[in-house]
Amino acid sequence: MKQLPFKRITSTVIRIIIWAVCIKMLAGMGVTPLLAVIILLMLKSIFRIIFRLSVILVSIAMFVLFLSLLCCI
């Protein structure tokens, strides 16, 4: 199902505003804007990796639980 253009544009604008606020806050603390962007991109990728690892670990735990329940039957 395709998103309406208004929703797609709105979510993009909100993302840009959040990025701009974060960069402005980091620049206000004395970090150069380029370094602020690099830091934010690294944090974003680190959070994505942690989320993917947690999903993998939960999937493995569910598989082990399923196998142990099958063994008990």
mmCIF file of C-alpha atoms in Angstrom:
data_model
loop_
_atom_site.group_PDB
_atom_site.id
_atom_site.type_symbol
_atom_site.label_atom_id
_atom_site.label_comp_id
_atom_site.label_asym_id
_atom_site.label_seq_id
_atom_site.Cartn_x
_atom_site.Cartn_y
_atom_site.Cartn_z
ATOM 1 C CA MET A 1 0.000 0.000 0.000
ATOM 2 C CA LYS A 2 1.457 3.340 -1.057
ATOM 3 C CA GLN A 3 1.733 6.244 1.325
ATOM 4 C CA LEU A 4 -0.061 9.427 0.512
ATOM 5 C CA PRO A 5 2.300 12.180 -0.692
ATOM 6 C CA PHE A 6 1.304 14.387 2.254
ATOM 7 C CA LYS A 7 2.283 11.713 4.804
ATOM 8 C CA ARG A 8 5.587 11.026 3.050
ATOM 9 C CA ILE A 9 6.469 14.714 2.838
ATOM 10 C CA THR A 10 5.396 15.315 6.456
ATOM 11 C CA SER A 11 7.551 12.487 7.806
ATOM 12 C CA THR A 12 10.514 13.747 5.778
ATOM 13 C CA VAL A 13 10.062 17.301 7.053
ATOM 14 C CA ILE A 14 9.807 16.067 10.650
ATOM 15 C CA ARG A 15 13.032 14.067 10.226
ATOM 16 C CA ILE A 16 14.843 17.077 8.791
ATOM 17 C CA ILE A 17 13.641 19.282 11.659
ATOM 18 C CA ILE A 18 14.793 16.726 14.254
ATOM 19 C CA TRP A 19 18.212 16.439 12.557
ATOM 20 C CA ALA A 20 18.533 20.231 12.423
ATOM 21 C CA VAL A 21 17.663 20.585 16.117
ATOM 22 C CA CYS A 22 20.172 17.883 17.095
ATOM 23 C CA ILE A 23 22.937 19.457 14.979
ATOM 24 C CA LYS A 24 22.130 22.903 16.413
ATOM 25 C CA MET A 25 22.282 21.556 19.983
ATOM 26 C CA LEU A 26 25.613 19.841 19.353
ATOM 27 C CA ALA A 27 26.963 22.962 17.637
ATOM 28 C CA GLY A 28 25.843 24.997 20.652
ATOM 29 C CA MET A 29 27.945 22.750 22.880
ATOM 30 C CA GLY A 30 31.053 23.574 20.867
ATOM 31 C CA VAL A 31 31.025 20.711 18.368
ATOM 32 C CA THR A 32 31.533 21.712 14.733
ATOM 33 C CA PRO A 33 28.510 21.003 12.494
ATOM 34 C CA LEU A 34 30.415 18.458 10.370
ATOM 35 C CA LEU A 35 31.520 16.557 13.463
ATOM 36 C CA ALA A 36 27.960 16.761 14.810
ATOM 37 C CA VAL A 37 26.603 15.116 11.651
ATOM 38 C CA ILE A 38 29.235 12.381 11.824
ATOM 39 C CA ILE A 39 28.423 11.724 15.493
ATOM 40 C CA LEU A 40 24.688 11.544 14.787
ATOM 41 C CA LEU A 41 25.189 9.156 11.869
ATOM 42 C CA MET A 42 27.393 6.918 14.008
ATOM 43 C CA LEU A 43 24.813 6.904 16.820
ATOM 44 C CA LYS A 44 22.061 6.077 14.348
ATOM 45 C CA SER A 45 24.008 3.132 12.947
ATOM 46 C CA ILE A 46 24.941 1.899 16.440
ATOM 47 C CA PHE A 47 21.285 1.943 17.527
ATOM 48 C CA ARG A 48 20.312 0.096 14.328
ATOM 49 C CA ILE A 49 22.955 -2.591 14.964
ATOM 50 C CA ILE A 50 21.851 -3.011 18.602
ATOM 51 C CA PHE A 51 18.214 -3.329 17.509
ATOM 52 C CA ARG A 52 19.058 -5.953 14.875
ATOM 53 C CA LEU A 53 21.168 -7.931 17.347
ATOM 54 C CA SER A 54 18.381 -7.883 19.917
ATOM 55 C CA VAL A 55 15.893 -9.131 17.309
ATOM 56 C CA ILE A 56 18.275 -11.953 16.364
ATOM 57 C CA LEU A 57 18.820 -12.904 20.015
ATOM 58 C CA VAL A 58 15.092 -12.944 20.733
ATOM 59 C CA SER A 59 14.502 -15.112 17.643
ATOM 60 C CA ILE A 60 17.165 -17.578 18.782
ATOM 61 C CA ALA A 61 15.697 -17.645 22.304
ATOM 62 C CA MET A 62 12.211 -18.319 20.939
ATOM 63 C CA PHE A 63 13.569 -21.140 18.750
ATOM 64 C CA VAL A 64 15.346 -22.739 21.725
ATOM 65 C CA LEU A 65 12.193 -22.375 23.842
ATOM 66 C CA PHE A 66 10.125 -23.984 21.100
ATOM 67 C CA LEU A 67 12.568 -26.898 20.826
ATOM 68 C CA SER A 68 12.616 -27.400 24.591
ATOM 69 C CA LEU A 69 8.816 -27.419 24.691
ATOM 70 C CA LEU A 70 8.771 -29.996 21.887
ATOM 71 C CA CYS A 71 11.214 -32.177 23.826
ATOM 72 C CA CYS A 72 8.953 -32.089 26.883
ATOM 73 C CA ILE A 73 5.944 -33.413 24.963
#
